[in-house]
GROMACS .gro file of C-alpha atoms in nm:
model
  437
    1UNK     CA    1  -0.443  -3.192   0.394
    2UNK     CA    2  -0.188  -3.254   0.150
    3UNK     CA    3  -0.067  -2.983  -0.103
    4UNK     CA    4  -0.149  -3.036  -0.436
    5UNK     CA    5   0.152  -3.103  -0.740
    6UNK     CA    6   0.342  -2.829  -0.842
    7UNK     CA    7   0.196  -2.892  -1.227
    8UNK     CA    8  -0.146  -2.874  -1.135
    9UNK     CA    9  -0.282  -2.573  -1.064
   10UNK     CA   10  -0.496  -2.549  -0.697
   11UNK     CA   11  -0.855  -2.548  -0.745
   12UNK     CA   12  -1.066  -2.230  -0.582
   13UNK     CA   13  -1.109  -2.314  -0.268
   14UNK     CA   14  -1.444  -2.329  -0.159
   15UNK     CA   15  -1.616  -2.151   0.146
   16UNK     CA   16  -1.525  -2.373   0.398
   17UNK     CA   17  -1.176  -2.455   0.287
   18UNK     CA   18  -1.097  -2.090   0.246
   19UNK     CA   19  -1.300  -1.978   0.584
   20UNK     CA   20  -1.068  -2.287   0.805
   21UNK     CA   21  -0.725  -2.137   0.619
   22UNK     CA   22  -0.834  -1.802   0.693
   23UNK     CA   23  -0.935  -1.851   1.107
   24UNK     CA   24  -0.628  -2.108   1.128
   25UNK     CA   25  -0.414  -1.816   1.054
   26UNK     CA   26  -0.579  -1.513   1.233
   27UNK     CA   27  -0.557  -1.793   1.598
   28UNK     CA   28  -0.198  -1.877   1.489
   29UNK     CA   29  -0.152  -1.473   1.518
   30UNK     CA   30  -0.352  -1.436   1.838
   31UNK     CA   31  -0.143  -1.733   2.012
   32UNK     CA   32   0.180  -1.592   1.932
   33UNK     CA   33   0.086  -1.252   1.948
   34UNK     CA   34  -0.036  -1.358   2.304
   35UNK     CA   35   0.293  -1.516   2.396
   36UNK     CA   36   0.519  -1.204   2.309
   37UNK     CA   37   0.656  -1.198   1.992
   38UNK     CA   38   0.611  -0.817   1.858
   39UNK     CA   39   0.572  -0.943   1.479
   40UNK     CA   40   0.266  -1.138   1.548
   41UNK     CA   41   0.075  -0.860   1.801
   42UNK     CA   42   0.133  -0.631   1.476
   43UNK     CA   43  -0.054  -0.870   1.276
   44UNK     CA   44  -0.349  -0.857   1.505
   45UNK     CA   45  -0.316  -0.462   1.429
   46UNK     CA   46  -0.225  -0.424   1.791
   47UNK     CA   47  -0.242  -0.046   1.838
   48UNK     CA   48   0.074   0.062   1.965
   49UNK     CA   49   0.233   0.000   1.650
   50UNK     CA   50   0.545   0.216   1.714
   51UNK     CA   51   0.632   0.042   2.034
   52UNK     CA   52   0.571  -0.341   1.855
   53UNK     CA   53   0.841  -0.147   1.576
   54UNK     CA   54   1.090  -0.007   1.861
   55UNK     CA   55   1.072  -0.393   2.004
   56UNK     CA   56   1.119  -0.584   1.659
   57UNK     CA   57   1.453  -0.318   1.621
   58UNK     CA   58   1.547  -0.442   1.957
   59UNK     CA   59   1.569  -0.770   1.883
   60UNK     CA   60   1.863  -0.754   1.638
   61UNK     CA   61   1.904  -0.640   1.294
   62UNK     CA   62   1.739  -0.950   1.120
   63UNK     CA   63   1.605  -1.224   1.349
   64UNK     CA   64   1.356  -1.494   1.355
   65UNK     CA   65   0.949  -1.450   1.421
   66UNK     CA   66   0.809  -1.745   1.619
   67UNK     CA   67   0.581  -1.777   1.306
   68UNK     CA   68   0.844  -1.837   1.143
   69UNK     CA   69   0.915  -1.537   0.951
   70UNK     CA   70   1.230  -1.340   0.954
   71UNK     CA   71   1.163  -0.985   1.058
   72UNK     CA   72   1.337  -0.688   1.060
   73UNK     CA   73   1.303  -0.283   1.116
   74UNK     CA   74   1.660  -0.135   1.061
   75UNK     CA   75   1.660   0.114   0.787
   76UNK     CA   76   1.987   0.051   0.641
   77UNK     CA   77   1.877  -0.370   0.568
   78UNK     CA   78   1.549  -0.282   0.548
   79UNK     CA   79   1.677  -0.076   0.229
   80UNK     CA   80   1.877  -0.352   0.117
   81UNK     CA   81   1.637  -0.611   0.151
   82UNK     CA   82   1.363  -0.406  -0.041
   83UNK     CA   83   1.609  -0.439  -0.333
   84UNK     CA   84   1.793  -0.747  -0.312
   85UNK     CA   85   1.772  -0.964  -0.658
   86UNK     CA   86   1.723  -1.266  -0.455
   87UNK     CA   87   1.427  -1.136  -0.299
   88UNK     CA   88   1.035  -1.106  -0.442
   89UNK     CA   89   0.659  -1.102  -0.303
   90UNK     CA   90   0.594  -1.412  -0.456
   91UNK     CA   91   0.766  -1.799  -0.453
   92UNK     CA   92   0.990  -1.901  -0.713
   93UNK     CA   93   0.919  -2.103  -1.030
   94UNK     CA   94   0.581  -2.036  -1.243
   95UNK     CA   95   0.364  -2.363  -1.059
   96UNK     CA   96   0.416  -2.168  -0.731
   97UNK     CA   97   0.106  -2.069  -0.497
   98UNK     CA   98  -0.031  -1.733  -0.518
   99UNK     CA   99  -0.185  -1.833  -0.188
  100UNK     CA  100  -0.149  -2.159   0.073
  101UNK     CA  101  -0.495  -2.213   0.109
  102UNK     CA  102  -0.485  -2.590   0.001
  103UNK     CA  103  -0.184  -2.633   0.215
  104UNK     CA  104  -0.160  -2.718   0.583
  105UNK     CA  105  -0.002  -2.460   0.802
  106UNK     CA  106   0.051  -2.691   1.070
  107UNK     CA  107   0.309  -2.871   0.782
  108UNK     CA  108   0.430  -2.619   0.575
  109UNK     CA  109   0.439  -2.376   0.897
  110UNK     CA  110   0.383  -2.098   0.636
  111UNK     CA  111   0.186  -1.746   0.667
  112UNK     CA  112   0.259  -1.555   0.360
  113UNK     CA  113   0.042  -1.526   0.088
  114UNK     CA  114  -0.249  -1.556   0.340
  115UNK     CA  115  -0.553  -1.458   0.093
  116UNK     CA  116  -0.589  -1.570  -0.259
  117UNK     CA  117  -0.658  -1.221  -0.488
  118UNK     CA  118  -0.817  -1.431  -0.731
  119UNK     CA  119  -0.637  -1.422  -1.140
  120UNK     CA  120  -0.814  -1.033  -1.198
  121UNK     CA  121  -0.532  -0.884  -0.926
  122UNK     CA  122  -0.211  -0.773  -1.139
  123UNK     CA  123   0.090  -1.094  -1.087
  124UNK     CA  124   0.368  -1.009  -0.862
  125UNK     CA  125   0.607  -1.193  -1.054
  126UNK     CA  126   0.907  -0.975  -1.131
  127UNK     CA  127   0.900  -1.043  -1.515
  128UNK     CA  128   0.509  -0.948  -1.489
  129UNK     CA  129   0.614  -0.636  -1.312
  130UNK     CA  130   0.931  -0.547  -1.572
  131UNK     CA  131   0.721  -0.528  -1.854
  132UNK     CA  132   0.470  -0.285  -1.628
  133UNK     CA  133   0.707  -0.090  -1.606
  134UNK     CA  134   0.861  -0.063  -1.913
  135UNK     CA  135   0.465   0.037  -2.030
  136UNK     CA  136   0.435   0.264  -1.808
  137UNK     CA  137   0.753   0.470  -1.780
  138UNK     CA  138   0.664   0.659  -2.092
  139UNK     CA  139   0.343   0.778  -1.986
  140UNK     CA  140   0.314   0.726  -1.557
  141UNK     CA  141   0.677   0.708  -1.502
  142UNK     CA  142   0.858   0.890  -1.242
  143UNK     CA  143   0.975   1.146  -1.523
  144UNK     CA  144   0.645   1.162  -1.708
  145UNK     CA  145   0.391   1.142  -1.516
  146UNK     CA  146   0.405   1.506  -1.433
  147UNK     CA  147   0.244   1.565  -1.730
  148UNK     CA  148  -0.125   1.468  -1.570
  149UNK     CA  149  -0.058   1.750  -1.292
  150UNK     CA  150  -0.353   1.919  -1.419
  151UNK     CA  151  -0.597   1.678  -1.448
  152UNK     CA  152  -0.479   1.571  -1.111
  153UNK     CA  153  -0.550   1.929  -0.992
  154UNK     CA  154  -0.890   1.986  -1.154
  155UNK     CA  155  -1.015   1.644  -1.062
  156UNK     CA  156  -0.928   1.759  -0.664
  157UNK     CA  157  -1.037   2.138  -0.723
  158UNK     CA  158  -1.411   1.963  -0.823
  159UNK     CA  159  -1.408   1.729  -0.499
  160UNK     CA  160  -1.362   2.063  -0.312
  161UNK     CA  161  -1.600   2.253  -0.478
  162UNK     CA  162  -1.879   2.031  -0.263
  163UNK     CA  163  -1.763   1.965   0.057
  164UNK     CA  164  -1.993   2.104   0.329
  165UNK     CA  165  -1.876   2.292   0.581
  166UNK     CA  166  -1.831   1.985   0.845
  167UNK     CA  167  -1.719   1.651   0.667
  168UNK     CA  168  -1.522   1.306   0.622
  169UNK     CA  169  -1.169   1.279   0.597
  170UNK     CA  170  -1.200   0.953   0.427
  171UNK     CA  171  -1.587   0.926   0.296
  172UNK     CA  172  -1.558   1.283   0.141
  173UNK     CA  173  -1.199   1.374   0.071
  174UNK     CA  174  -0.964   1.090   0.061
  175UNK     CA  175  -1.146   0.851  -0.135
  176UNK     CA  176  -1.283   1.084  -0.417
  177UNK     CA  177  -0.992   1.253  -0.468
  178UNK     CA  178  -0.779   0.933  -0.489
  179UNK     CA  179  -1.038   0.773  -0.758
  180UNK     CA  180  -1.147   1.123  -0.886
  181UNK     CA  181  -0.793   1.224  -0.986
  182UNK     CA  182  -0.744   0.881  -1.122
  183UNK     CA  183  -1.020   0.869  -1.345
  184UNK     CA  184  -0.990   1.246  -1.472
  185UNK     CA  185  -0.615   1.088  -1.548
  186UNK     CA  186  -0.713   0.775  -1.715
  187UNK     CA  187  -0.984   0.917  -1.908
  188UNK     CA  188  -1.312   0.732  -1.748
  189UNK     CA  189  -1.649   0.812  -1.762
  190UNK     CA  190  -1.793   0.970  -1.473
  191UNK     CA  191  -2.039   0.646  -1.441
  192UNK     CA  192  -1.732   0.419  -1.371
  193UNK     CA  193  -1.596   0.720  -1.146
  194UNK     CA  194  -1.896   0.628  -0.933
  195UNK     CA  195  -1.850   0.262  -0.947
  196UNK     CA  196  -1.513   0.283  -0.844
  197UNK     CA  197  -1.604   0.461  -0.533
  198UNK     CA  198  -1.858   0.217  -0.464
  199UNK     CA  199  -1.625  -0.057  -0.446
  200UNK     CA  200  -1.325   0.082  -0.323
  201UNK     CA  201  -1.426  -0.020   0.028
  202UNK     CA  202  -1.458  -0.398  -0.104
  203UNK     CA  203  -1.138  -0.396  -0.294
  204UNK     CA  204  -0.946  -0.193   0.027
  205UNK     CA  205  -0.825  -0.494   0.191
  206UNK     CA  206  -0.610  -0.614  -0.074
  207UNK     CA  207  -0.329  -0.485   0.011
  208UNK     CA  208  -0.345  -0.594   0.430
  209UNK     CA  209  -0.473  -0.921   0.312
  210UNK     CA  210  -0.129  -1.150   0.194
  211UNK     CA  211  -0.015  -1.112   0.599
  212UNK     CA  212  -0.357  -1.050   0.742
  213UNK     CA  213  -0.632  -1.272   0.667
  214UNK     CA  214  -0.977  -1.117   0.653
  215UNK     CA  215  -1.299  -1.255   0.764
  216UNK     CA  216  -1.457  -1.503   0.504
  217UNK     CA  217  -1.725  -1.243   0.375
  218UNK     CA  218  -1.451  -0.961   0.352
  219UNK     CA  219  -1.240  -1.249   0.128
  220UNK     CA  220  -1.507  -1.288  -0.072
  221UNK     CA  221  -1.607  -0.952  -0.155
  222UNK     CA  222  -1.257  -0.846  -0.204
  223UNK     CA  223  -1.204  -1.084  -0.520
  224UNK     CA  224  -1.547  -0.992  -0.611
  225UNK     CA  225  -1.449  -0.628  -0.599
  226UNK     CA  226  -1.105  -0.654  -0.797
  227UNK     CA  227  -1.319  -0.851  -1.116
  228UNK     CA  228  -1.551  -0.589  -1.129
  229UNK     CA  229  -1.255  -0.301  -1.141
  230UNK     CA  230  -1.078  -0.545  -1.410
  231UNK     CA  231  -1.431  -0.496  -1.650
  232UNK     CA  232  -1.423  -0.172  -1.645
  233UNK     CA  233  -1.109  -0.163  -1.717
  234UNK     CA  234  -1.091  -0.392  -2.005
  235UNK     CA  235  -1.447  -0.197  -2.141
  236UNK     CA  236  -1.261   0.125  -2.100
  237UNK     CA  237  -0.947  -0.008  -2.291
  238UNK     CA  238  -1.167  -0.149  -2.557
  239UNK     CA  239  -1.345   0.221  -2.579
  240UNK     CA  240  -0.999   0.402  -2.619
  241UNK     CA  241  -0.875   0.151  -2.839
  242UNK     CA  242  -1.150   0.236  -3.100
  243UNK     CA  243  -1.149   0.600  -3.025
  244UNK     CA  244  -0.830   0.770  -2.884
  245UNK     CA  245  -0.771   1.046  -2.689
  246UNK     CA  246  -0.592   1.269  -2.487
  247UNK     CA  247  -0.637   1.075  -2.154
  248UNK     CA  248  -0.311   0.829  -2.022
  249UNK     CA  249  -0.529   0.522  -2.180
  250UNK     CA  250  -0.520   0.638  -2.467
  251UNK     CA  251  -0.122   0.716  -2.443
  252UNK     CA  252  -0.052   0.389  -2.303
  253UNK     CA  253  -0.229   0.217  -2.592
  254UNK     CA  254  -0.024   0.408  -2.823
  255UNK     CA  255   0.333   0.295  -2.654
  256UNK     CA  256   0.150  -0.064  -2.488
  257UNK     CA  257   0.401  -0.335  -2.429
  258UNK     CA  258   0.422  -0.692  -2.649
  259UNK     CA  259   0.142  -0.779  -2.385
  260UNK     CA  260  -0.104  -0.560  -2.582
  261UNK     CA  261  -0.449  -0.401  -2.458
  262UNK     CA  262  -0.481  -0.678  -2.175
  263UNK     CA  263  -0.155  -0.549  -1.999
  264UNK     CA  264  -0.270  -0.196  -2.031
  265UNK     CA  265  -0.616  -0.319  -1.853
  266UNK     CA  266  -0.395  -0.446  -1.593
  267UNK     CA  267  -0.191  -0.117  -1.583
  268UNK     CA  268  -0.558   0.032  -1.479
  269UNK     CA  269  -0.648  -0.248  -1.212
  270UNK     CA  270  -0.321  -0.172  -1.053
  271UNK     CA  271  -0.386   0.178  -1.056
  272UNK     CA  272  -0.755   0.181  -0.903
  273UNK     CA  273  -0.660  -0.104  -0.643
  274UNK     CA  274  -0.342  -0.078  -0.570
  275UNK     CA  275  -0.238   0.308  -0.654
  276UNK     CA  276  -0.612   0.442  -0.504
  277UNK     CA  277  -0.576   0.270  -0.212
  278UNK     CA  278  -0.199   0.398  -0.123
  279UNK     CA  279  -0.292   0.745  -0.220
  280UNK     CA  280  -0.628   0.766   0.023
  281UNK     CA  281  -0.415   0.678   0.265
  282UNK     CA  282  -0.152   0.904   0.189
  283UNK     CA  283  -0.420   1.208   0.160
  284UNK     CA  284  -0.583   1.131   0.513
  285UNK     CA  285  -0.204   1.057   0.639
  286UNK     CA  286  -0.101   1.387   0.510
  287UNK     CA  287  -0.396   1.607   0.643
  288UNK     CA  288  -0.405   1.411   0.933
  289UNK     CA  289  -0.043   1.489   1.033
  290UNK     CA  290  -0.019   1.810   0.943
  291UNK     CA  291  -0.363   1.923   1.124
  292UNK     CA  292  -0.213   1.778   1.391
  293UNK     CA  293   0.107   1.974   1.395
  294UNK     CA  294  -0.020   2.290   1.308
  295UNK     CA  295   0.270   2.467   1.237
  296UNK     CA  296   0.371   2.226   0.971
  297UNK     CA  297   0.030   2.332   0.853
  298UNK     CA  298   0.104   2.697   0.868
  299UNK     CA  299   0.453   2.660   0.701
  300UNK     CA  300   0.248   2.517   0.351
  301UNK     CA  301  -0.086   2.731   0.373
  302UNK     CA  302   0.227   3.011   0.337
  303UNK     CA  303   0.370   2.842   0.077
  304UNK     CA  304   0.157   2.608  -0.120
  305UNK     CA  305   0.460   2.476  -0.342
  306UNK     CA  306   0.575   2.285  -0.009
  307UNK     CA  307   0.330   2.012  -0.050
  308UNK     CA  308   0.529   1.764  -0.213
  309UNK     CA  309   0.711   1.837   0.097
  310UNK     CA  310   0.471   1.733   0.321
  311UNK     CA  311   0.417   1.407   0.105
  312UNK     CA  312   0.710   1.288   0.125
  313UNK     CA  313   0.734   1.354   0.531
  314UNK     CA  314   0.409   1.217   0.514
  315UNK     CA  315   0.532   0.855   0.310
  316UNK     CA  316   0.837   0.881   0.624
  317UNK     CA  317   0.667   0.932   0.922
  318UNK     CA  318   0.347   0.762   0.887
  319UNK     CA  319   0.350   0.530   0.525
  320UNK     CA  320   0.085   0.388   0.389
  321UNK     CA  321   0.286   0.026   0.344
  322UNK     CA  322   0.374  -0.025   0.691
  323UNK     CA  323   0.468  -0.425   0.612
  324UNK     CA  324   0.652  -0.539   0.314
  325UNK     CA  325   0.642  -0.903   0.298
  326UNK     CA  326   0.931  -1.065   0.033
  327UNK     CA  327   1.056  -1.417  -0.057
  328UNK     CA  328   1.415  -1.534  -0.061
  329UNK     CA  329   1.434  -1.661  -0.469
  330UNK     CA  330   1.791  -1.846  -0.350
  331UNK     CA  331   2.030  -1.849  -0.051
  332UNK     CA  332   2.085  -1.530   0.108
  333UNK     CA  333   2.356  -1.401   0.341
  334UNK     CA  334   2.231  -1.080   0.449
  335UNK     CA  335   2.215  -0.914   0.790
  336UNK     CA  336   2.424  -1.114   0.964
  337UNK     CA  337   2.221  -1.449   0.917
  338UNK     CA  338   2.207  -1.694   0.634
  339UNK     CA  339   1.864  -1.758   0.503
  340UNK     CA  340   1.778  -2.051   0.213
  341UNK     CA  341   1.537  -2.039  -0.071
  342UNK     CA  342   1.164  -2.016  -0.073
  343UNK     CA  343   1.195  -1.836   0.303
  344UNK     CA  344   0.925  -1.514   0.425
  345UNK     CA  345   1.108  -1.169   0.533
  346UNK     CA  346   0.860  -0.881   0.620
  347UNK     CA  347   1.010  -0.548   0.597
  348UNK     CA  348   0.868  -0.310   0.899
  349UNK     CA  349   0.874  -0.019   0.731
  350UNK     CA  350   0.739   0.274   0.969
  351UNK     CA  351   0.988   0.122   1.228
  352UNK     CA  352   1.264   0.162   0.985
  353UNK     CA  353   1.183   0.517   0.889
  354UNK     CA  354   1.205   0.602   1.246
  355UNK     CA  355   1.523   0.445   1.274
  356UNK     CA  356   1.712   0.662   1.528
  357UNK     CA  357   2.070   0.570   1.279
  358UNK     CA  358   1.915   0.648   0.996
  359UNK     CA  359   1.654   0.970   1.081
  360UNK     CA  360   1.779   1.233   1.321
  361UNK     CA  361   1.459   1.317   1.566
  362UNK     CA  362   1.287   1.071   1.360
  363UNK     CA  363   0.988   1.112   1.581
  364UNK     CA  364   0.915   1.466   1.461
  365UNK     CA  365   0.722   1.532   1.174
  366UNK     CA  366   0.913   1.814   1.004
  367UNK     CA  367   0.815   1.913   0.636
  368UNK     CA  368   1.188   2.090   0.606
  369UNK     CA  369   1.362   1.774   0.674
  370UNK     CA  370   1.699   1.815   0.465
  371UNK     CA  371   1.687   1.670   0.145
  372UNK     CA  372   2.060   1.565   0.084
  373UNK     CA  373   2.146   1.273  -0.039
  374UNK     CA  374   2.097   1.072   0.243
  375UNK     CA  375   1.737   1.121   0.276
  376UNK     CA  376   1.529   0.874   0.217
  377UNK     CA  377   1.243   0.686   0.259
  378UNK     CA  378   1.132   0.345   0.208
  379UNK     CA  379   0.690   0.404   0.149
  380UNK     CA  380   0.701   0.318  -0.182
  381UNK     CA  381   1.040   0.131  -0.273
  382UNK     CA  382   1.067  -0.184  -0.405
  383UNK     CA  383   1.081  -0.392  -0.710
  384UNK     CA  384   0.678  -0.459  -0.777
  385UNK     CA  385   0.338  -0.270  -0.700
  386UNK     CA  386   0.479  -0.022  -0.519
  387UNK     CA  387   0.725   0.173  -0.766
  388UNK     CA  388   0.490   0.084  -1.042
  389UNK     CA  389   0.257   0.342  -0.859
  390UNK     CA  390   0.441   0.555  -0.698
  391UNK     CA  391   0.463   0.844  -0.963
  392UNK     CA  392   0.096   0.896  -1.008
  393UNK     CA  393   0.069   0.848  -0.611
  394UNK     CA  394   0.277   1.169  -0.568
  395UNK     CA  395   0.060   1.365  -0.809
  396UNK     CA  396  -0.211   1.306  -0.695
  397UNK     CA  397  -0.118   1.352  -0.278
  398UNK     CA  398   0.054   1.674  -0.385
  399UNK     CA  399  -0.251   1.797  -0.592
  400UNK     CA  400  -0.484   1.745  -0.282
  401UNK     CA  401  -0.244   1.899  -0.044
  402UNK     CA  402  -0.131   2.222  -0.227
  403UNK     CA  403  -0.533   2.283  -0.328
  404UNK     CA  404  -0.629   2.239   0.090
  405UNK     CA  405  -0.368   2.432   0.184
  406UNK     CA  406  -0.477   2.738  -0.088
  407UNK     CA  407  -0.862   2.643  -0.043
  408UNK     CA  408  -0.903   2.556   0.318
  409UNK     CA  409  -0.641   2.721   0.551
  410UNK     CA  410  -0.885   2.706   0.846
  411UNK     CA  411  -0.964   2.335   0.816
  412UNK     CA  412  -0.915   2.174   1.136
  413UNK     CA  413  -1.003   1.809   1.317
  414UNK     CA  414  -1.305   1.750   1.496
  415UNK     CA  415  -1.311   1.459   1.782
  416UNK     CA  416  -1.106   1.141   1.699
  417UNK     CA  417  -0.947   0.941   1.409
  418UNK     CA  418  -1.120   0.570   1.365
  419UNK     CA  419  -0.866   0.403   1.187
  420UNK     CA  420  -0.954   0.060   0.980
  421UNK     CA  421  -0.958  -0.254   1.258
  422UNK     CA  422  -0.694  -0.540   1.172
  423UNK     CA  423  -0.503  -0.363   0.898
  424UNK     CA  424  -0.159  -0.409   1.044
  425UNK     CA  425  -0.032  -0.339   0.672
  426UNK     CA  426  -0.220   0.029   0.546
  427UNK     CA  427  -0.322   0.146   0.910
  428UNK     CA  428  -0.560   0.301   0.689
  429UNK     CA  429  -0.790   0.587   0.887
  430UNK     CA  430  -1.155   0.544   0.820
  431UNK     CA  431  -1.331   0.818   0.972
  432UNK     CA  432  -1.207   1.186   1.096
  433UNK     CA  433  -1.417   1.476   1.105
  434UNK     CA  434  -1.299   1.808   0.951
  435UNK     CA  435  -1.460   2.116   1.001
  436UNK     CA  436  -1.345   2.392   0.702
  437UNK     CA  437  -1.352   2.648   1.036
   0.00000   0.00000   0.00000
């Protein structure tokens, strides 16, 4: 299969072009994963994901995946890399593929960019992403977004109020806090609060499915999911553009970039697919962890204002990112090795934080880690999605923390955690029970 012209955009695939790409890739995984090489096993979401991370560090600084792609888990690169000018998510040049489905990976020997997201899923593109930003610092910026800490905090306070006395980590907790909070910040109606939920199991794979392709029927409803989120978003703009008020809509309308009410509609999609999904994970990461080292637990049901402490351990020792996959934009020298344009490097990122150079005991989860100035974590660091969200992320995790650990001191973990199968990227859990005592 040949690929099409640069000027002419691909046509949607259909189901049996997409369902071929999709299996080619998941046995291309399996083979190599089979033969050794630690990158591939992690995309088959091999459990022992720590000891695949420990034997991609081993392996050098930067080196070469038999898929092709160069891997690496040392902090200090992995920092570099995550910053680098000359690196992005997506290819270079505006004709570039937002996926290879049309392409032959037996040719093009290339496994990035495994799923196509479909045009509702905000661009990658670092211009896209600039102006993002530059709408949202005002109003969900690292030094604004504060500011919502209340809505945050009632919207979590309300999931509370009606949890039984045995229930979900994920089904119960996670997940309507995460779009709960969200929507009590953007200023949605309860009715699209519901939707939201509804879907958010759909629209969860997006961010596992560039390295990890999902079943055909996953595919599907994923870029199913992400057009519905996109309507309500655009009817929701359309309702605060005609009547304002005092939600973060409504703000970011008032300050919107040159892109107008359409990039503040994709502010919202980014938000509910991207930012929803990172913080559910981050909630059940964060209860999870500390449950599980109960005197963590004790040190913030003492003092409730160490929360945001236990995020940020949380977004260290077990991130909700785990694989950052980036594109050289030119030649690189970097780690040693010389890579040339338009080649994949994946970022392991929970291998880095546990860098033994970087992280003393890095093992350990320890919510009084020092905070000098060479702490630091890569979770949600980079030049795209990730920092776009990462503000309202920590609101919203802290919110749910500090209001278990003043609600619920007595919560504790019944049987095992089911976490999500082949989702080498979130490791999201699906299922824990919790019993309030």
């Amino acid at each position: 299969m040949s690929t099409p012209p640069p000027s002419a955009p691909a046509a949607d695939p259909t189901d049996s072009e997409l369902g071929r790409h999709l299996l080619t890739l998941r046995g291309l995984h399996f083979v190599f994963g089979a033969l050794g090489d630690p990158y591939a096993e992690r995309l088959r979401g091999e459990e022992d994901h720590l000891l695949l991370g420990e034997r991609i560090r081993a392996r050098g600084a930067l080196h070469r995946s038999s898929l092709g792609t160069w891997v690496t888990a040392d902090a200090d690169l992995a920092a570099r890399l995550l910053e680098a000018p000359l690196l992005s998510g997506v290819h270079a040049g505006p004709a570039a593929p937002g996926s290879h489905v049309h392409e032959n990976v037996w040719e093009t020997w290339r496994t990035c960019h495994t799923t196509p997201l479909g045009e509702d899923f905000p661009s990658r593109r670092p211009a896209d992403c600039d102006r993002l930003a530059d709408l949202l610092r005002p109003v969900l910026g690292p030094r604004t977004c504060g500011a919502w800490r209340p809505d945050a905090e009632r919207a979590v306070h309300r999931v509370l109020d009606d949890l039984p006395s045995h229930f979900d980590l994920v089904r119960d907790l996670a997940r309507p806090v995460a779009i709960g909070s969200l929507t009590a910040i953007l200023g949605l109606p309860d009715s699209a609060r519901a939707e939201l939920l509804d879907l958010m199991p759909a629209f969860g794979p997006a961010l596992d499915s560039p390295l990890c392709p999902p079943r055909l029927p996953a595919a599907r409803a994923l870029t199913d999911a992400i057009g519905r989120v996109r309507g309500l978003m655009e009817a929701a703009v359309a309702a605060r553009s005609r009547t304002p008020a005092g939600d973060a809509l409504s703000a970011l309308l008032a300050v919107r970039s040159d892109g107008g009410p359409g990039d503040v509609a994709t502010a919202g999609v980014l938000s509910a697919v991207v930012g929803a999904e990172i913080t559910a994970t981050t909630v059940a990461n964060s209860v999870l962890a500390l449950l599980n080292h109960r005197d963590q637990w004790s040190m913030v049901c003492a003092d409730p204002s160490r929360a945001a402490d236990a995020v940020e351990e949380t977004l260290r020792w077990a991130p909700p990112l785990t694989l950052r996959s980036l594109v050289t934009q030119g030649r690189l020298e970097i780690g040693g090795e010389v890579l040339e344009a338009d080649e994949h490097v994946v970022v392991v990122v929970d291998a880095a934080q546990r860098d033994p150079k970087r992280y003393k005991d890095p093992d350990s989860f320890r919510i009084d880690r020092p905070r000098d100035p060479g702490f630091s974590h890569l979770a949600l660091t980079d030049r795209e999605h990730a920092r776009l969200v990462a503000p309202l992320v920590r609101v919203q995790c802290t919110a749910a923390v500090r209001a278990l650990a003043e609600r619920l001191p007595a919560l504790r973990t019944k049987g095992d955690t089911v976490r999500r199968g082949r989702s080498p990227v979130v490791r999201a859990p699906l299922s824990q029970s919790l019993a309030k005592d």
